[in-house]
């Protein structure tokens, strides 16, 4: 039908010269070409798609049902009991999402007429009970205990784990007004509004409906990316570290119903920012080499999809790979994971909960260090409490992978919740930061000095899902606790402990860089290290592993967030040589790395032990230019429950809307076209006849 409309309109264009009211700017303009005509007819909407993902047992997510674009009239969902008489595009509000998709999954008669879905964001979302498309116990199969029916995520509905054979798009804020202009109250005589979806997934097109078959037919890629680890102070990578290791961990990937709106402000980015800020604070402490234990920091990706980062990290340790050269799993004595810490503010100050992985002596050392760190913060009123003994165990976290690997491992997860997530928007596109902006003085970070710059940062209102003061409190608690643990049984230097202070402006700056679009990845801090390749707006969806797995520390494709984290940690944990060389790649001295190499003017060589570690399923092997699924290793209990997530290829993803006139109007246009064609033909015949008469007379 769209082609017919274009054809008829072209006929109209050829035989008229009057101005046509343009769709883009509302002004009268003359259509001079078919592209001008299409631009006037169609409105492209900026939006975020739900895409098709696969695992070993099947599919989840969204896709066009066939091989072509689909078009359907737009119907606004006004109540949960609406019936669809024909295939339609359903326009709904964010707060209607959960009920709608639960109905789709349970009402086949209703779902067969859902041709597509548009989700309209609201400035004032009334979701007091929360919205989470994840499960109530996320990734319960990896739990190191048997009670997997426990509900950590109370608002969890699980709708993101279902398969939908229709496209679903979240409209960008700037598209709402455009859509409202063309979608309103209409009567039978009004033009009909139609949405056209282009979300053809190659796995759907070619019938490869699970990870093993789509990898074999090369219609998908495995989920994955690059984790980063670093040590403070740097270690000699030519030999294995001899000190016991205190291992501090945070994750930096999130998930949501919509692929490119996975900000994860509270879960997990608040924990990441707290760890980065703690590293910055510890980097200013003198004589760290004198500590009894070695501080090692790891930021992991792929944790939302089967704990890809932590499991691959452990596998690399077992294999003794170059990516973890200098580390030994037997030397990891304590594990401190920083989870969601962005919502612990209350009337009495800040309170965090320590979820202990067992009752080992090493775990008790961590709990005691957290209590001592809390006391040392004094008037800052940062408290820590052991989580309820009624909990079945630790919450969903990277520590689960370490405990499944070694049940005697000593570790805790620090969070802003006790028995259930305080984050009501876990793994949702609504887990974001606030949108208001103010101007603020920001300091330029270096290890030796700082400068002030006039710069905009994000002012967090009560609608934010992350509070910078809560994150800063967690960073202070973690930094001091790590110092106490690393000090071991030596006499604690109270003066040095009290000198460990976090920079709140760094927390604010990292929030602006990592969980907002303004300034987003265009912020000055990120720009000091890398040149972002994927625009300003960050997204913490893990993405697909596009590299050929290798031992190289210069992988050909690393996403913006991983590259920034590598550079930041390398800088904060570095020791600078006298007469530091500038660089654009490799450094000449063994143990040196080049930070800021992407920036204008190049970077600098510093001494740092900072490494990339690949993160993808441990059941995958890349051989002969194809990914292969390996049988589960019977000695690794996690491999038997590994979903092996992949993402389908696609050609293009797009959404546009247009108006369809009534059938009577189409018939009139057709009749008009036929009349013009007949009249033109008749005019030509008459003209030729008259011309022939004139020639005969002459």
PDB file of N, CA, C and O in Angstrom, residues 232-233 248 275-288 291 295 297 447 475-476 478-484 486 496-497 499-502 572-573:
ATOM      1  N   UNK A 232      47.452  -1.835  43.010  1.00  0.00           N
ATOM      2  CA  UNK A 232      47.996  -0.657  43.682  1.00  0.00           C
ATOM      3  C   UNK A 232      48.779  -1.107  44.912  1.00  0.00           C
ATOM      4  O   UNK A 232      48.182  -1.705  45.823  1.00  0.00           O
ATOM      5  N   UNK A 233      50.094  -0.860  44.946  1.00  0.00           N
ATOM      6  CA  UNK A 233      50.924  -0.293  43.876  1.00  0.00           C
ATOM      7  C   UNK A 233      51.132  -1.306  42.764  1.00  0.00           C
ATOM      8  O   UNK A 233      50.732  -2.464  42.900  1.00  0.00           O
ATOM      9  N   UNK A 248      39.219  -6.241  45.295  1.00  0.00           N
ATOM     10  CA  UNK A 248      38.041  -5.369  45.315  1.00  0.00           C
ATOM     11  C   UNK A 248      37.383  -5.400  43.941  1.00  0.00           C
ATOM     12  O   UNK A 248      38.049  -5.191  42.919  1.00  0.00           O
ATOM     13  N   UNK A 275      33.881   2.410  43.749  1.00  0.00           N
ATOM     14  CA  UNK A 275      35.197   1.769  43.693  1.00  0.00           C
ATOM     15  C   UNK A 275      36.226   2.684  43.030  1.00  0.00           C
ATOM     16  O   UNK A 275      37.352   2.816  43.525  1.00  0.00           O
ATOM     17  N   UNK A 276      35.858   3.324  41.913  1.00  0.00           N
ATOM     18  CA  UNK A 276      36.797   4.226  41.246  1.00  0.00           C
ATOM     19  C   UNK A 276      37.200   5.374  42.160  1.00  0.00           C
ATOM     20  O   UNK A 276      38.377   5.789  42.192  1.00  0.00           O
ATOM     21  N   UNK A 277      36.245   5.889  42.914  1.00  0.00           N
ATOM     22  CA  UNK A 277      36.542   6.990  43.829  1.00  0.00           C
ATOM     23  C   UNK A 277      37.422   6.515  44.981  1.00  0.00           C
ATOM     24  O   UNK A 277      38.313   7.245  45.442  1.00  0.00           O
ATOM     25  N   UNK A 278      37.195   5.295  45.442  1.00  0.00           N
ATOM     26  CA  UNK A 278      38.054   4.725  46.494  1.00  0.00           C
ATOM     27  C   UNK A 278      39.479   4.530  45.991  1.00  0.00           C
ATOM     28  O   UNK A 278      40.454   4.790  46.715  1.00  0.00           O
ATOM     29  N   UNK A 279      39.631   4.074  44.749  1.00  0.00           N
ATOM     30  CA  UNK A 279      40.971   3.918  44.164  1.00  0.00           C
ATOM     31  C   UNK A 279      41.671   5.268  44.100  1.00  0.00           C
ATOM     32  O   UNK A 279      42.863   5.390  44.418  1.00  0.00           O
ATOM     33  N   UNK A 280      40.934   6.297  43.674  1.00  0.00           N
ATOM     34  CA  UNK A 280      41.500   7.647  43.627  1.00  0.00           C
ATOM     35  C   UNK A 280      41.973   8.086  45.007  1.00  0.00           C
ATOM     36  O   UNK A 280      43.068   8.651  45.158  1.00  0.00           O
ATOM     37  N   UNK A 281      41.175   7.820  46.043  1.00  0.00           N
ATOM     38  CA  UNK A 281      41.559   8.215  47.410  1.00  0.00           C
ATOM     39  C   UNK A 281      42.800   7.447  47.873  1.00  0.00           C
ATOM     40  O   UNK A 281      43.718   8.018  48.472  1.00  0.00           O
ATOM     41  N   UNK A 282      42.852   6.151  47.603  1.00  0.00           N
ATOM     42  CA  UNK A 282      43.997   5.336  48.029  1.00  0.00           C
ATOM     43  C   UNK A 282      45.263   5.677  47.260  1.00  0.00           C
ATOM     44  O   UNK A 282      46.372   5.467  47.767  1.00  0.00           O
ATOM     45  N   UNK A 283      45.121   6.198  46.048  1.00  0.00           N
ATOM     46  CA  UNK A 283      46.302   6.507  45.243  1.00  0.00           C
ATOM     47  C   UNK A 283      47.117   7.649  45.836  1.00  0.00           C
ATOM     48  O   UNK A 283      48.283   7.831  45.473  1.00  0.00           O
ATOM     49  N   UNK A 284      46.525   8.408  46.742  1.00  0.00           N
ATOM     50  CA  UNK A 284      47.238   9.513  47.382  1.00  0.00           C
ATOM     51  C   UNK A 284      47.900   9.107  48.699  1.00  0.00           C
ATOM     52  O   UNK A 284      48.516   9.938  49.367  1.00  0.00           O
ATOM     53  N   UNK A 285      47.753   7.844  49.094  1.00  0.00           N
ATOM     54  CA  UNK A 285      48.352   7.365  50.342  1.00  0.00           C
ATOM     55  C   UNK A 285      49.813   6.996  50.091  1.00  0.00           C
ATOM     56  O   UNK A 285      50.132   6.297  49.122  1.00  0.00           O
ATOM     57  N   UNK A 286      50.673   7.451  50.959  1.00  0.00           N
ATOM     58  CA  UNK A 286      52.100   7.146  50.826  1.00  0.00           C
ATOM     59  C   UNK A 286      52.420   5.767  51.408  1.00  0.00           C
ATOM     60  O   UNK A 286      51.697   5.240  52.249  1.00  0.00           O
ATOM     61  N   UNK A 287      53.501   5.210  50.935  1.00  0.00           N
ATOM     62  CA  UNK A 287      54.074   3.965  51.485  1.00  0.00           C
ATOM     63  C   UNK A 287      53.125   2.766  51.371  1.00  0.00           C
ATOM     64  O   UNK A 287      53.094   1.907  52.251  1.00  0.00           O
ATOM     65  N   UNK A 288      52.358   2.694  50.286  1.00  0.00           N
ATOM     66  CA  UNK A 288      51.487   1.534  50.095  1.00  0.00           C
ATOM     67  C   UNK A 288      52.289   0.244  49.915  1.00  0.00           C
ATOM     68  O   UNK A 288      51.786  -0.844  50.187  1.00  0.00           O
ATOM     69  N   UNK A 291      52.485  -2.127  52.924  1.00  0.00           N
ATOM     70  CA  UNK A 291      51.332  -2.889  53.406  1.00  0.00           C
ATOM     71  C   UNK A 291      51.608  -4.385  53.298  1.00  0.00           C
ATOM     72  O   UNK A 291      52.325  -4.850  52.409  1.00  0.00           O
ATOM     73  N   UNK A 295      46.802  -4.764  47.066  1.00  0.00           N
ATOM     74  CA  UNK A 295      45.474  -4.328  46.632  1.00  0.00           C
ATOM     75  C   UNK A 295      45.324  -4.561  45.132  1.00  0.00           C
ATOM     76  O   UNK A 295      46.156  -4.102  44.335  1.00  0.00           O
ATOM     77  N   UNK A 297      42.256  -4.386  42.049  1.00  0.00           N
ATOM     78  CA  UNK A 297      40.905  -3.925  41.727  1.00  0.00           C
ATOM     79  C   UNK A 297      40.483  -4.533  40.387  1.00  0.00           C
ATOM     80  O   UNK A 297      41.270  -4.594  39.444  1.00  0.00           O
ATOM     81  N   UNK A 447      47.308  13.083  39.872  1.00  0.00           N
ATOM     82  CA  UNK A 447      47.713  12.501  41.144  1.00  0.00           C
ATOM     83  C   UNK A 447      48.476  13.495  42.004  1.00  0.00           C
ATOM     84  O   UNK A 447      48.637  13.296  43.195  1.00  0.00           O
ATOM     85  N   UNK A 475      32.215   5.060  49.054  1.00  0.00           N
ATOM     86  CA  UNK A 475      33.613   5.124  48.611  1.00  0.00           C
ATOM     87  C   UNK A 475      34.553   5.352  49.787  1.00  0.00           C
ATOM     88  O   UNK A 475      35.618   4.722  49.888  1.00  0.00           O
ATOM     89  N   UNK A 476      34.165   6.248  50.706  1.00  0.00           N
ATOM     90  CA  UNK A 476      34.995   6.513  51.888  1.00  0.00           C
ATOM     91  C   UNK A 476      35.099   5.276  52.762  1.00  0.00           C
ATOM     92  O   UNK A 476      36.187   4.928  53.258  1.00  0.00           O
ATOM     93  N   UNK A 478      34.713   2.102  51.845  1.00  0.00           N
ATOM     94  CA  UNK A 478      35.474   1.056  51.161  1.00  0.00           C
ATOM     95  C   UNK A 478      36.962   1.372  51.158  1.00  0.00           C
ATOM     96  O   UNK A 478      37.802   0.489  51.416  1.00  0.00           O
ATOM     97  N   UNK A 479      37.322   2.618  50.865  1.00  0.00           N
ATOM     98  CA  UNK A 479      38.739   2.983  50.799  1.00  0.00           C
ATOM     99  C   UNK A 479      39.436   2.710  52.133  1.00  0.00           C
ATOM    100  O   UNK A 479      40.526   2.122  52.172  1.00  0.00           O
ATOM    101  N   UNK A 480      38.805   3.121  53.214  1.00  0.00           N
ATOM    102  CA  UNK A 480      39.436   2.925  54.528  1.00  0.00           C
ATOM    103  C   UNK A 480      39.436   1.445  54.927  1.00  0.00           C
ATOM    104  O   UNK A 480      40.407   0.967  55.525  1.00  0.00           O
ATOM    105  N   UNK A 481      38.360   0.739  54.598  1.00  0.00           N
ATOM    106  CA  UNK A 481      38.312  -0.689  54.932  1.00  0.00           C
ATOM    107  C   UNK A 481      39.387  -1.463  54.177  1.00  0.00           C
ATOM    108  O   UNK A 481      40.053  -2.346  54.746  1.00  0.00           O
ATOM    109  N   UNK A 482      39.585  -1.149  52.906  1.00  0.00           N
ATOM    110  CA  UNK A 482      40.621  -1.830  52.126  1.00  0.00           C
ATOM    111  C   UNK A 482      42.006  -1.559  52.701  1.00  0.00           C
ATOM    112  O   UNK A 482      42.860  -2.460  52.749  1.00  0.00           O
ATOM    113  N   UNK A 483      42.230  -0.335  53.137  1.00  0.00           N
ATOM    114  CA  UNK A 483      43.526   0.004  53.735  1.00  0.00           C
ATOM    115  C   UNK A 483      43.742  -0.797  55.020  1.00  0.00           C
ATOM    116  O   UNK A 483      44.836  -1.326  55.260  1.00  0.00           O
ATOM    117  N   UNK A 484      42.696  -0.911  55.826  1.00  0.00           N
ATOM    118  CA  UNK A 484      42.808  -1.660  57.093  1.00  0.00           C
ATOM    119  C   UNK A 484      43.078  -3.132  56.816  1.00  0.00           C
ATOM    120  O   UNK A 484      43.935  -3.754  57.458  1.00  0.00           O
ATOM    121  N   UNK A 486      44.421  -4.484  54.068  1.00  0.00           N
ATOM    122  CA  UNK A 486      45.750  -4.639  53.478  1.00  0.00           C
ATOM    123  C   UNK A 486      46.856  -4.426  54.497  1.00  0.00           C
ATOM    124  O   UNK A 486      47.965  -4.946  54.328  1.00  0.00           O
ATOM    125  N   UNK A 496      47.512   8.078  58.822  1.00  0.00           N
ATOM    126  CA  UNK A 496      47.364   7.760  57.399  1.00  0.00           C
ATOM    127  C   UNK A 496      45.922   7.373  57.089  1.00  0.00           C
ATOM    128  O   UNK A 496      45.375   7.750  56.041  1.00  0.00           O
ATOM    129  N   UNK A 497      45.282   6.620  58.004  1.00  0.00           N
ATOM    130  CA  UNK A 497      43.895   6.211  57.796  1.00  0.00           C
ATOM    131  C   UNK A 497      42.981   7.425  57.717  1.00  0.00           C
ATOM    132  O   UNK A 497      42.122   7.517  56.837  1.00  0.00           O
ATOM    133  N   UNK A 499      43.717  10.338  56.869  1.00  0.00           N
ATOM    134  CA  UNK A 499      44.024  11.166  55.707  1.00  0.00           C
ATOM    135  C   UNK A 499      43.376  10.643  54.427  1.00  0.00           C
ATOM    136  O   UNK A 499      43.427  11.305  53.392  1.00  0.00           O
ATOM    137  N   UNK A 500      42.782   9.442  54.484  1.00  0.00           N
ATOM    138  CA  UNK A 500      42.121   8.885  53.297  1.00  0.00           C
ATOM    139  C   UNK A 500      40.755   9.539  53.160  1.00  0.00           C
ATOM    140  O   UNK A 500      39.829   9.255  53.917  1.00  0.00           O
ATOM    141  N   UNK A 501      40.647  10.438  52.224  1.00  0.00           N
ATOM    142  CA  UNK A 501      39.398  11.179  52.016  1.00  0.00           C
ATOM    143  C   UNK A 501      39.012  11.099  50.543  1.00  0.00           C
ATOM    144  O   UNK A 501      39.870  11.128  49.666  1.00  0.00           O
ATOM    145  N   UNK A 502      37.725  10.981  50.313  1.00  0.00           N
ATOM    146  CA  UNK A 502      37.252  10.892  48.929  1.00  0.00           C
ATOM    147  C   UNK A 502      36.878  12.275  48.424  1.00  0.00           C
ATOM    148  O   UNK A 502      36.541  13.172  49.198  1.00  0.00           O
ATOM    149  N   UNK A 572      45.348   6.152  37.942  1.00  0.00           N
ATOM    150  CA  UNK A 572      45.238   6.262  39.392  1.00  0.00           C
ATOM    151  C   UNK A 572      46.178   5.315  40.142  1.00  0.00           C
ATOM    152  O   UNK A 572      46.557   5.591  41.279  1.00  0.00           O
ATOM    153  N   UNK A 573      46.549   4.209  39.536  1.00  0.00           N
ATOM    154  CA  UNK A 573      47.401   3.229  40.226  1.00  0.00           C
ATOM    155  C   UNK A 573      48.849   3.301  39.755  1.00  0.00           C
ATOM    156  O   UNK A 573      49.650   2.410  40.068  1.00  0.00           O
TER     157      UNK A 573
END
